[in-house]
Amino acid sequence: GENVEQHPSTLSVQEGDSAVIKCTYSDSASNYFPWYKQELGKGPQLIIDIRSNVGEKKDQRIAVTLNKTAKHFSLHITETQPEDSAVYFCAASGYSTLTFGKGTMLLVSP
Amino acid sequence: GAGVSQSPSNKVTEKGKDVELRCDPISGHTALYWYRQSLGQGLEFLIYFQGNSAPDKSGLPSDRFSAERTGGSVSTLTIQRTQQEDSAVYLCASSLGRQGGNEKLFFGSGTQLSVL
């Protein structure tokens, strides 16, 4: 089955800096790669996703890049704000259910 | 409109007891998922319901775990003879069900299960 590795497990940045979270996956058949943000006491919420026919996607301060040859994808957050502090999960899916990484706790200090 | 609703939000039980966790998905969503989130771990897939198809039970960790979905809507996850290692947050999610797992999932806030 699919295996998703996520790094780093924790990331501390200063407000205004950029943050990058990286994930690798094992199944070359995977073609859908979403990112979820989980705030304390809440369920994860989709923030951006990318499909295998696209190499990069942007939505305001958030961008995701995908390298299918290397089987890795990354989340980029620019101009970080304290409200970006949360746990971020990457995931990959081929034909059915999502396999999630173990998460990255992002802390943005004012 | 209402999101995915899970109850109870917290459940404390004694080792060996059975527990039932409930999930009310978003109306009109045909796909429903259960995930387990242990401290410091990612989201572990448990079971997936899609319409009237047989559920994908491949993630259930043991035969003590079972789930059903009545009338294509509400789902109940049952854990029999609970063990301390069952302590975790149990998350339910639903989706439109048009693209298998390749679409936006809407998660509930979860049930925090503590087995003493």
XYZ file of N, CA and C in Angstrom:
678
model
N 0.805 -1.200 0.000
C 0.000 0.000 0.000
C 0.840 1.252 0.000
N 0.182 2.376 -0.040
C 0.854 3.671 -0.068
C 1.507 3.982 1.276
N 2.673 4.637 1.222
C 3.369 5.096 2.421
C 3.768 6.551 2.202
N 3.392 7.414 3.122
C 3.685 8.844 3.001
C 4.571 9.284 4.165
N 5.717 9.853 3.834
C 6.650 10.379 4.829
C 6.597 11.907 4.795
N 6.587 12.531 5.971
C 6.450 13.991 6.062
C 7.544 14.544 6.961
N 8.144 15.676 6.513
C 9.221 16.326 7.276
C 9.128 17.838 7.140
N 9.471 18.622 8.168
C 9.879 18.135 9.490
C 8.655 17.825 10.350
N 8.853 17.278 11.524
C 7.737 17.010 12.417
C 7.325 18.281 13.157
N 8.281 19.172 13.399
C 7.975 20.476 13.974
C 8.757 21.540 13.230
N 8.176 22.741 13.155
C 8.791 23.839 12.425
C 8.427 25.142 13.124
N 9.439 25.874 13.545
C 9.217 27.174 14.190
C 9.772 28.273 13.312
N 8.967 29.291 13.032
C 9.392 30.419 12.198
C 8.931 31.713 12.849
N 9.544 32.796 12.413
C 9.129 34.123 12.836
C 8.060 34.632 11.884
N 7.151 35.402 12.416
C 6.101 36.008 11.595
C 6.725 36.718 10.399
N 6.158 36.464 9.216
C 6.676 37.090 8.004
C 7.628 36.202 7.220
N 8.216 35.200 7.892
C 9.100 34.262 7.208
C 8.272 33.281 6.373
N 8.983 32.518 5.538
C 8.343 31.448 4.771
C 8.517 30.119 5.495
N 7.596 29.209 5.231
C 7.661 27.862 5.807
C 7.482 26.845 4.686
N 8.278 25.780 4.743
C 8.198 24.727 3.732
C 8.086 23.377 4.427
N 7.120 22.593 4.010
C 6.915 21.238 4.528
C 6.990 20.274 3.348
N 7.731 19.177 3.544
C 7.971 18.262 2.431
C 7.412 16.873 2.710
N 6.916 16.243 1.661
C 6.387 14.882 1.772
C 6.872 14.037 0.603
N 7.093 12.758 0.880
C 7.381 11.796 -0.170
C 6.348 10.683 -0.104
N 6.087 10.052 -1.243
C 5.137 8.957 -1.287
C 5.744 7.783 -2.038
N 5.157 6.613 -1.884
C 5.791 5.406 -2.429
C 5.090 4.849 -3.662
N 3.783 5.063 -3.781
C 3.014 4.439 -4.851
C 2.968 5.348 -6.072
N 3.604 4.933 -7.151
C 3.650 5.761 -8.354
C 2.271 5.938 -8.991
N 1.282 5.123 -8.573
C -0.074 5.263 -9.111
C -0.851 6.392 -8.434
N -0.347 6.932 -7.338
C -1.045 8.031 -6.652
C -1.123 9.239 -7.558
N -2.285 9.899 -7.549
C -2.463 11.034 -8.462
C -3.210 12.203 -7.832
N -3.416 12.140 -6.516
C -4.112 13.228 -5.832
C -3.391 13.504 -4.525
N -3.043 14.793 -4.297
C -2.177 15.136 -3.169
C -2.738 16.378 -2.452
N -3.545 16.162 -1.422
C -4.100 17.288 -0.666
C -3.273 17.616 0.572
N -3.468 18.820 1.074
C -2.888 19.263 2.334
C -4.016 19.714 3.260
N -3.937 19.255 4.502
C -4.944 19.604 5.498
C -4.297 20.337 6.662
N -5.052 21.270 7.225
C -4.615 22.041 8.389
C -5.517 21.686 9.554
N -4.909 21.360 10.696
C -5.693 21.001 11.872
C -5.359 21.931 13.027
N -6.341 22.678 13.472
C -6.189 23.540 14.641
C -6.603 22.766 15.881
N -6.129 23.225 17.012
C -6.338 22.514 18.261
C -7.814 22.265 18.542
N -8.169 21.011 18.792
C -9.541 20.665 19.138
C -10.497 20.576 17.964
N -9.964 20.694 16.754
C -10.815 20.643 15.572
C -10.371 19.525 14.632
N -11.237 19.195 13.692
C -10.861 18.236 12.676
C -10.025 18.894 11.595
N -9.273 18.127 10.825
C -8.478 18.685 9.723
C -9.368 19.363 8.682
N -8.809 20.398 8.047
C -9.540 21.131 7.025
C -8.660 21.261 5.789
N -9.206 20.953 4.630
C -8.452 21.048 3.378
C -8.061 22.498 3.112
N -6.772 22.717 2.798
C -6.336 24.074 2.461
C -5.922 24.195 1.004
N -5.414 23.127 0.404
C -5.034 23.154 -0.990
C -4.798 21.720 -1.443
N -5.007 21.456 -2.721
C -4.717 20.135 -3.247
C -4.157 20.256 -4.656
N -3.490 19.198 -5.108
C -2.910 19.198 -6.447
C -3.096 17.808 -7.040
N -3.310 17.776 -8.342
C -3.459 16.502 -9.033
C -2.266 16.284 -9.936
N -2.064 15.061 -10.358
C -0.796 14.692 -10.983
C -0.579 15.317 -12.348
N -1.560 15.961 -12.925
C -1.359 16.604 -14.213
C -0.910 18.052 -14.061
N -0.657 18.468 -12.808
C -0.246 19.841 -12.545
C 1.019 19.809 -11.708
N 2.008 20.693 -11.998
C 3.253 20.695 -11.240
C 3.253 21.645 -10.067
N 2.436 22.702 -10.147
C 2.396 23.688 -9.082
C 1.019 24.335 -9.047
N 0.611 24.691 -7.839
C -0.678 25.368 -7.669
C -0.532 26.378 -6.554
N -1.110 27.576 -6.748
C -1.007 28.632 -5.740
C -2.386 29.134 -5.344
N -2.496 29.514 -4.090
C -3.717 30.129 -3.587
C -3.297 31.147 -2.538
N -3.162 32.381 -2.967
C -2.736 33.492 -2.103
C -1.365 33.175 -1.508
N -1.252 33.015 -0.207
C 0.065 32.806 0.423
C 0.494 31.329 0.441
N -0.335 30.474 -0.090
C -0.055 29.040 -0.034
C 0.209 28.504 -1.435
N 1.211 27.642 -1.549
C 1.503 27.005 -2.831
C 1.903 25.560 -2.575
N 1.614 24.712 -3.528
C 2.040 23.319 -3.459
C 2.750 22.980 -4.766
N 3.854 22.241 -4.658
C 4.592 21.776 -5.830
C 4.626 20.258 -5.820
N 4.673 19.678 -6.987
C 4.654 18.228 -7.135
C 5.727 17.799 -8.125
N 6.522 16.815 -7.739
C 7.522 16.215 -8.617
C 7.211 14.726 -8.694
N 6.528 14.312 -9.756
C 6.092 12.918 -9.851
C 7.266 11.974 -10.094
N 8.284 12.462 -10.770
C 9.438 11.609 -11.036
C 10.122 11.213 -9.734
N 10.285 12.194 -8.864
C 10.937 11.958 -7.582
C 9.955 11.492 -6.510
N 8.677 11.542 -6.814
C 7.617 11.167 -5.869
C 7.697 11.986 -4.590
N 7.755 13.299 -4.775
C 7.641 14.158 -3.612
C 6.856 15.412 -3.929
N 6.244 15.978 -2.896
C 5.472 17.199 -3.035
C 5.664 18.041 -1.784
N 5.497 19.340 -1.946
C 5.815 20.269 -0.855
C 4.747 21.339 -0.716
N 4.604 21.814 0.512
C 3.716 22.939 0.831
C 4.584 24.143 1.183
N 4.278 25.274 0.557
C 5.011 26.505 0.811
C 4.032 27.550 1.340
N 4.346 28.128 2.487
C 3.544 29.215 3.038
C 4.437 30.446 3.128
N 4.042 31.511 2.451
C 4.830 32.754 2.498
C 4.190 33.744 3.463
N 4.989 34.694 3.910
C 4.528 35.756 4.813
C 3.693 35.173 5.957
N 4.277 34.233 6.675
C 3.537 33.529 7.719
C 2.982 34.475 8.775
N 1.814 34.093 9.317
C 1.133 34.867 10.343
C 0.860 33.953 11.538
N 0.681 34.517 12.724
C 0.431 33.665 13.909
C -0.748 32.713 13.722
N -1.750 33.124 12.967
C -2.908 32.248 12.752
C -2.604 31.065 11.835
N -1.407 31.045 11.253
C -0.986 29.869 10.482
C -0.512 28.745 11.400
N -0.310 29.035 12.674
C 0.136 28.025 13.637
C -0.918 26.923 13.740
N -0.496 25.701 13.478
C -1.406 24.544 13.446
C -0.577 23.312 13.090
N -1.256 22.172 12.992
C -0.614 20.956 12.482
C -1.051 20.773 11.028
N -0.099 20.544 10.159
C -0.370 20.371 8.739
C -0.094 18.919 8.338
N -1.033 18.346 7.588
C -0.898 16.971 7.115
C -0.884 16.954 5.594
N 0.043 16.201 5.022
C -0.014 15.903 3.603
C -0.679 14.539 3.439
N -1.145 14.252 2.243
C -1.782 12.967 1.974
C -1.631 12.639 0.500
N -1.780 11.351 0.190
C -1.708 10.892 -1.188
C -2.776 9.833 -1.410
N -3.288 9.804 -2.639
C -4.333 8.843 -2.967
C -4.233 8.429 -4.423
N -4.491 7.160 -4.672
C -4.516 6.672 -6.038
C -5.935 6.403 -6.478
N -6.461 5.265 -6.079
C -7.779 4.861 -6.542
C -8.874 4.953 -5.484
N -8.482 5.027 -4.233
C -9.532 5.021 -3.210
C -9.206 5.969 -2.069
N -8.793 5.416 -0.923
C -8.701 6.238 0.278
C -7.356 6.942 0.405
N -7.383 8.051 1.130
C -6.179 8.846 1.366
C -5.279 8.182 2.405
N -3.964 8.274 2.160
C -2.962 7.909 3.158
C -2.297 9.200 3.604
N -2.302 9.438 4.918
C -1.785 10.687 5.467
C -0.366 10.531 6.001
N 0.387 11.631 5.950
C 1.645 11.712 6.671
C 1.373 11.919 8.149
N 2.455 11.946 8.957
C 2.286 12.042 10.403
C 2.129 13.469 10.913
N 2.222 14.420 10.030
C 1.933 15.789 10.418
C 3.148 16.629 10.754
N 3.021 17.929 10.573
C 4.045 18.912 10.941
C 3.388 19.962 11.814
N 3.926 20.146 13.015
C 3.424 21.211 13.872
C 4.171 22.493 13.535
N 3.450 23.472 12.985
C 4.030 24.763 12.612
C 3.712 25.782 13.695
N 4.743 26.442 14.200
C 4.566 27.496 15.195
C 5.124 28.796 14.623
N 4.257 29.785 14.495
C 4.661 31.088 13.992
C 4.691 32.071 15.162
N 5.869 32.580 15.459
C 6.028 33.500 16.591
C 5.914 34.937 16.126
N 5.167 35.775 16.894
C 5.000 37.177 16.513
C 6.327 37.931 16.600
N -24.680 25.598 6.102
C -25.310 24.378 6.579
C -24.452 23.692 7.599
N -24.984 22.644 8.215
C -24.271 21.936 9.260
C -23.127 21.146 8.660
N -22.071 21.012 9.437
C -20.940 20.206 9.021
C -21.106 18.794 9.510
N -19.997 18.042 9.549
C -20.007 16.685 10.074
C -20.078 16.754 11.594
N -21.016 16.023 12.159
C -21.216 16.048 13.601
C -20.840 14.705 14.209
N -20.037 14.736 15.276
C -19.648 13.525 15.959
C -20.045 13.594 17.424
N -20.466 12.442 17.957
C -20.810 12.394 19.376
C -20.433 11.045 19.968
N -20.051 11.005 21.262
C -19.793 12.180 22.083
C -18.484 12.846 21.693
N -18.216 14.016 22.208
C -16.945 14.669 21.925
C -15.827 14.055 22.768
N -16.189 13.574 23.943
C -15.244 12.901 24.824
C -15.901 11.667 25.406
N -15.119 10.593 25.529
C -15.632 9.361 26.110
C -14.533 8.725 26.951
N -14.835 8.521 28.222
C -13.914 7.828 29.112
C -14.550 6.494 29.470
N -13.807 5.422 29.301
C -14.346 4.105 29.582
C -13.308 3.248 30.295
N -13.772 2.156 30.845
C -12.862 1.236 31.517
C -12.448 0.127 30.554
N -11.252 -0.331 30.722
C -10.743 -1.434 29.914
C -11.733 -2.591 29.947
N -12.012 -3.140 28.758
C -12.913 -4.275 28.663
C -14.348 -3.919 28.312
N -14.696 -2.633 28.445
C -16.053 -2.199 28.099
C -16.168 -1.966 26.597
N -17.414 -2.011 26.094
C -17.689 -1.675 24.697
C -18.054 -0.200 24.595
N -17.700 0.432 23.458
C -18.076 1.826 23.230
C -18.639 1.977 21.819
N -19.525 2.946 21.674
C -20.089 3.282 20.364
C -19.872 4.757 20.095
N -19.336 5.057 18.924
C -19.080 6.424 18.510
C -19.972 6.728 17.299
N -20.547 7.919 17.306
C -21.531 8.238 16.274
C -21.031 9.340 15.355
N -21.430 9.241 14.074
C -21.082 10.265 13.091
C -22.295 10.603 12.233
N -22.617 11.899 12.163
C -23.648 12.394 11.259
C -22.960 13.143 10.121
N -22.947 12.600 8.912
C -22.240 13.261 7.811
C -23.046 14.441 7.269
N -22.429 15.169 6.363
C -23.124 16.269 5.691
C -24.202 15.672 4.774
N -25.361 16.275 4.802
C -26.470 15.778 3.994
C -26.093 15.756 2.518
N -26.379 14.618 1.866
C -26.066 14.501 0.448
C -24.717 13.883 0.155
N -23.863 13.760 1.173
C -22.558 13.127 0.984
C -22.733 11.608 1.020
N -22.282 10.955 -0.049
C -22.466 9.504 -0.112
C -21.274 8.735 0.449
N -20.137 9.399 0.575
C -18.935 8.733 1.094
C -18.720 9.124 2.551
N -18.328 8.142 3.365
C -18.075 8.383 4.782
C -16.847 7.583 5.201
N -15.977 8.229 5.980
C -14.717 7.629 6.398
C -14.574 7.721 7.913
N -13.901 6.729 8.473
C -13.447 6.801 9.857
C -11.914 6.736 9.862
N -11.311 7.657 10.610
C -9.865 7.675 10.816
C -9.596 7.698 12.315
N -8.416 7.226 12.696
C -7.981 7.275 14.091
C -6.703 8.109 14.161
N -6.641 8.991 15.157
C -5.478 9.858 15.332
C -4.931 9.651 16.731
N -3.782 8.995 16.812
C -3.122 8.807 18.096
C -2.124 9.922 18.316
N -1.762 10.159 19.576
C -0.880 11.265 19.932
C 0.409 11.191 19.128
N 0.695 12.287 18.411
C 1.927 12.356 17.642
C 1.936 11.527 16.373
N 0.813 10.942 16.060
C 0.728 10.120 14.854
C -0.150 10.802 13.811
N -0.069 10.310 12.627
C -0.916 10.831 11.555
C -2.314 10.275 11.671
N -3.060 10.418 10.617
C -4.423 9.911 10.572
C -4.396 8.506 9.986
N -4.828 7.554 10.778
C -4.819 6.147 10.385
C -6.190 5.768 9.857
N -6.253 5.346 8.605
C -7.516 4.964 7.985
C -8.088 3.726 8.653
N -9.403 3.751 8.915
C -10.067 2.595 9.512
C -11.038 1.925 8.544
N -12.018 2.699 8.047
C -13.066 2.112 7.217
C -13.675 3.187 6.326
N -14.200 2.771 5.175
C -14.741 3.679 4.156
C -16.040 3.108 3.628
N -17.100 3.932 3.651
C -18.397 3.590 3.085
C -18.634 4.455 1.853
N -19.105 3.837 0.779
C -19.464 4.582 -0.434
C -20.816 4.076 -0.914
N -21.839 4.899 -0.745
C -23.172 4.559 -1.217
C -23.616 3.203 -0.691
N -24.106 2.377 -1.606
C -24.600 1.048 -1.249
C -23.557 -0.053 -1.437
N -22.334 0.353 -1.773
C -21.273 -0.640 -1.987
C -20.818 -1.235 -0.667
N -20.214 -2.423 -0.744
C -19.647 -3.036 0.456
C -18.541 -2.124 0.999
N -18.490 -1.896 2.308
C -17.483 -0.999 2.865
C -16.076 -1.560 2.722
N -15.106 -0.665 2.638
C -13.695 -1.023 2.640
C -13.247 -1.063 4.102
N -13.081 -2.276 4.631
C -12.744 -2.456 6.045
C -11.254 -2.720 6.250
N -10.450 -2.463 5.225
C -9.054 -2.895 5.245
C -8.227 -2.242 6.343
N -8.674 -1.110 6.906
C -7.910 -0.422 7.938
C -8.267 -0.797 9.368
N -9.301 -1.577 9.568
C -9.695 -1.939 10.930
C -8.582 -2.769 11.576
N -8.093 -2.347 12.760
C -6.910 -2.982 13.351
C -7.154 -4.369 13.940
N -8.378 -4.686 14.309
C -8.682 -6.009 14.872
C -10.169 -6.264 14.745
N -10.575 -7.504 15.044
C -12.005 -7.835 14.941
C -12.814 -7.238 16.092
N -12.151 -6.524 17.000
C -12.908 -5.812 18.046
C -13.550 -4.541 17.488
N -13.098 -4.117 16.321
C -13.590 -2.898 15.700
C -14.609 -3.251 14.607
N -15.723 -2.535 14.594
C -16.703 -2.703 13.532
C -17.412 -1.376 13.319
N -18.025 -1.231 12.166
C -18.767 -0.005 11.873
C -19.918 -0.332 10.963
N -20.959 0.454 11.084
C -22.084 0.316 10.177
C -22.580 1.704 9.800
N -23.279 1.726 8.687
C -23.853 2.982 8.224
C -25.296 2.684 7.830
N -26.217 3.236 8.578
C -27.630 2.943 8.374
C -28.259 3.951 7.423
N -29.003 3.439 6.444
C -29.737 4.300 5.528
C -28.865 5.237 4.722
N -27.605 4.882 4.585
C -26.701 5.715 3.804
C -26.374 7.033 4.459
N -26.641 7.172 5.765
C -26.391 8.446 6.429
C -25.547 8.249 7.683
N -26.181 8.169 8.828
C -25.481 8.087 10.110
C -24.633 6.821 10.188
N -23.453 6.964 10.787
C -22.567 5.814 10.975
C -22.209 5.666 12.449
N -22.036 4.416 12.865
C -21.606 4.109 14.223
C -20.366 3.236 14.169
N -19.335 3.649 14.884
C -18.120 2.853 15.039
C -18.173 2.213 16.421
N -18.071 0.891 16.464
C -18.140 0.157 17.723
C -16.800 -0.494 18.021
N -16.335 -0.298 19.246
C -15.119 -0.961 19.709
C -15.513 -1.848 20.882
N -15.295 -3.133 20.722
C -15.639 -4.086 21.782
C -14.414 -4.367 22.648
N -14.683 -4.643 23.909
C -13.615 -5.038 24.852
C -12.424 -4.091 24.738
N -12.683 -2.820 24.970
C -11.663 -1.792 24.755
C -10.379 -2.076 25.509
N -9.269 -1.692 24.885
C -7.924 -1.812 25.451
C -7.329 -0.412 25.574
N -6.306 -0.268 26.409
C -5.699 1.045 26.598
C -5.114 1.588 25.303
N -4.630 0.707 24.438
C -4.063 1.190 23.173
C -5.118 1.715 22.209
N -6.396 1.536 22.547
C -7.464 2.103 21.718
C -7.650 3.598 21.998
N -7.027 4.107 23.041
C -7.153 5.535 23.372
C -6.608 6.374 22.223
N -7.442 7.274 21.723
C -7.087 8.096 20.551
C -8.254 9.019 20.255
N -8.049 9.873 19.256
C -9.156 10.667 18.715
C -9.673 9.950 17.473
N -10.959 9.695 17.445
C -11.576 9.022 16.308
C -12.295 10.085 15.471
N -11.842 10.231 14.234
C -12.345 11.270 13.335
C -13.213 10.646 12.252
N -14.312 11.301 11.986
C -15.194 10.905 10.897
C -15.124 11.994 9.824
N -15.205 11.598 8.581
C -15.217 12.552 7.472
C -16.229 12.096 6.432
N -16.770 13.059 5.702
C -17.654 12.703 4.602
C -17.248 13.487 3.354
N -17.690 13.000 2.211
C -17.424 13.692 0.954
C -18.538 13.379 -0.026
N -18.538 14.098 -1.145
C -19.613 13.932 -2.126
C -19.636 12.513 -2.687
N -18.474 11.884 -2.774
C -18.423 10.510 -3.253
C -18.379 10.382 -4.759
N -17.968 11.455 -5.427
C -17.947 11.409 -6.897
C -16.594 10.999 -7.458
N -15.536 11.096 -6.635
C -14.191 10.820 -7.143
C -13.434 9.857 -6.237
N -14.138 8.946 -5.606
C -13.478 8.014 -4.709
C -12.815 8.768 -3.586
N -11.554 8.490 -3.334
C -10.849 9.198 -2.272
C -10.209 10.470 -2.762
N -10.350 10.768 -4.041
C -9.636 11.899 -4.628
C -10.481 13.158 -4.650
N -11.015 13.516 -3.503
C -11.833 14.711 -3.408
C -11.783 15.231 -1.982
N -12.315 16.434 -1.783
C -12.249 17.102 -0.490
C -13.032 16.330 0.561
N -12.361 16.056 1.666
C -13.010 15.448 2.819
C -13.383 16.540 3.818
N -14.554 16.396 4.413
C -15.023 17.299 5.456
C -15.002 16.505 6.768
N -14.157 16.936 7.687
C -13.981 16.213 8.940
C -14.853 16.798 10.048
N -15.285 15.910 10.938
C -15.873 16.339 12.197
C -14.770 16.693 13.177
N -15.156 17.122 14.375
C -14.169 17.507 15.387
C -13.628 16.318 16.166
N -14.206 15.143 15.943
C -13.669 13.945 16.547
C -14.247 13.589 17.894
N -14.043 12.334 18.285
C -14.354 11.844 19.623
C -13.046 11.451 20.283
N -12.738 12.090 21.414
C -11.550 11.733 22.189
C -11.911 10.561 23.087
N -11.340 9.392 22.806
C -11.613 8.193 23.593
C -10.447 7.920 24.540
N -10.767 7.791 25.814
C -9.758 7.457 26.825
C -10.168 6.158 27.500
N -9.285 5.162 27.436
C -9.552 3.862 28.048
C -8.659 3.722 29.284
N -9.286 3.634 30.440
C -8.526 3.587 31.700
C -8.194 2.158 32.107
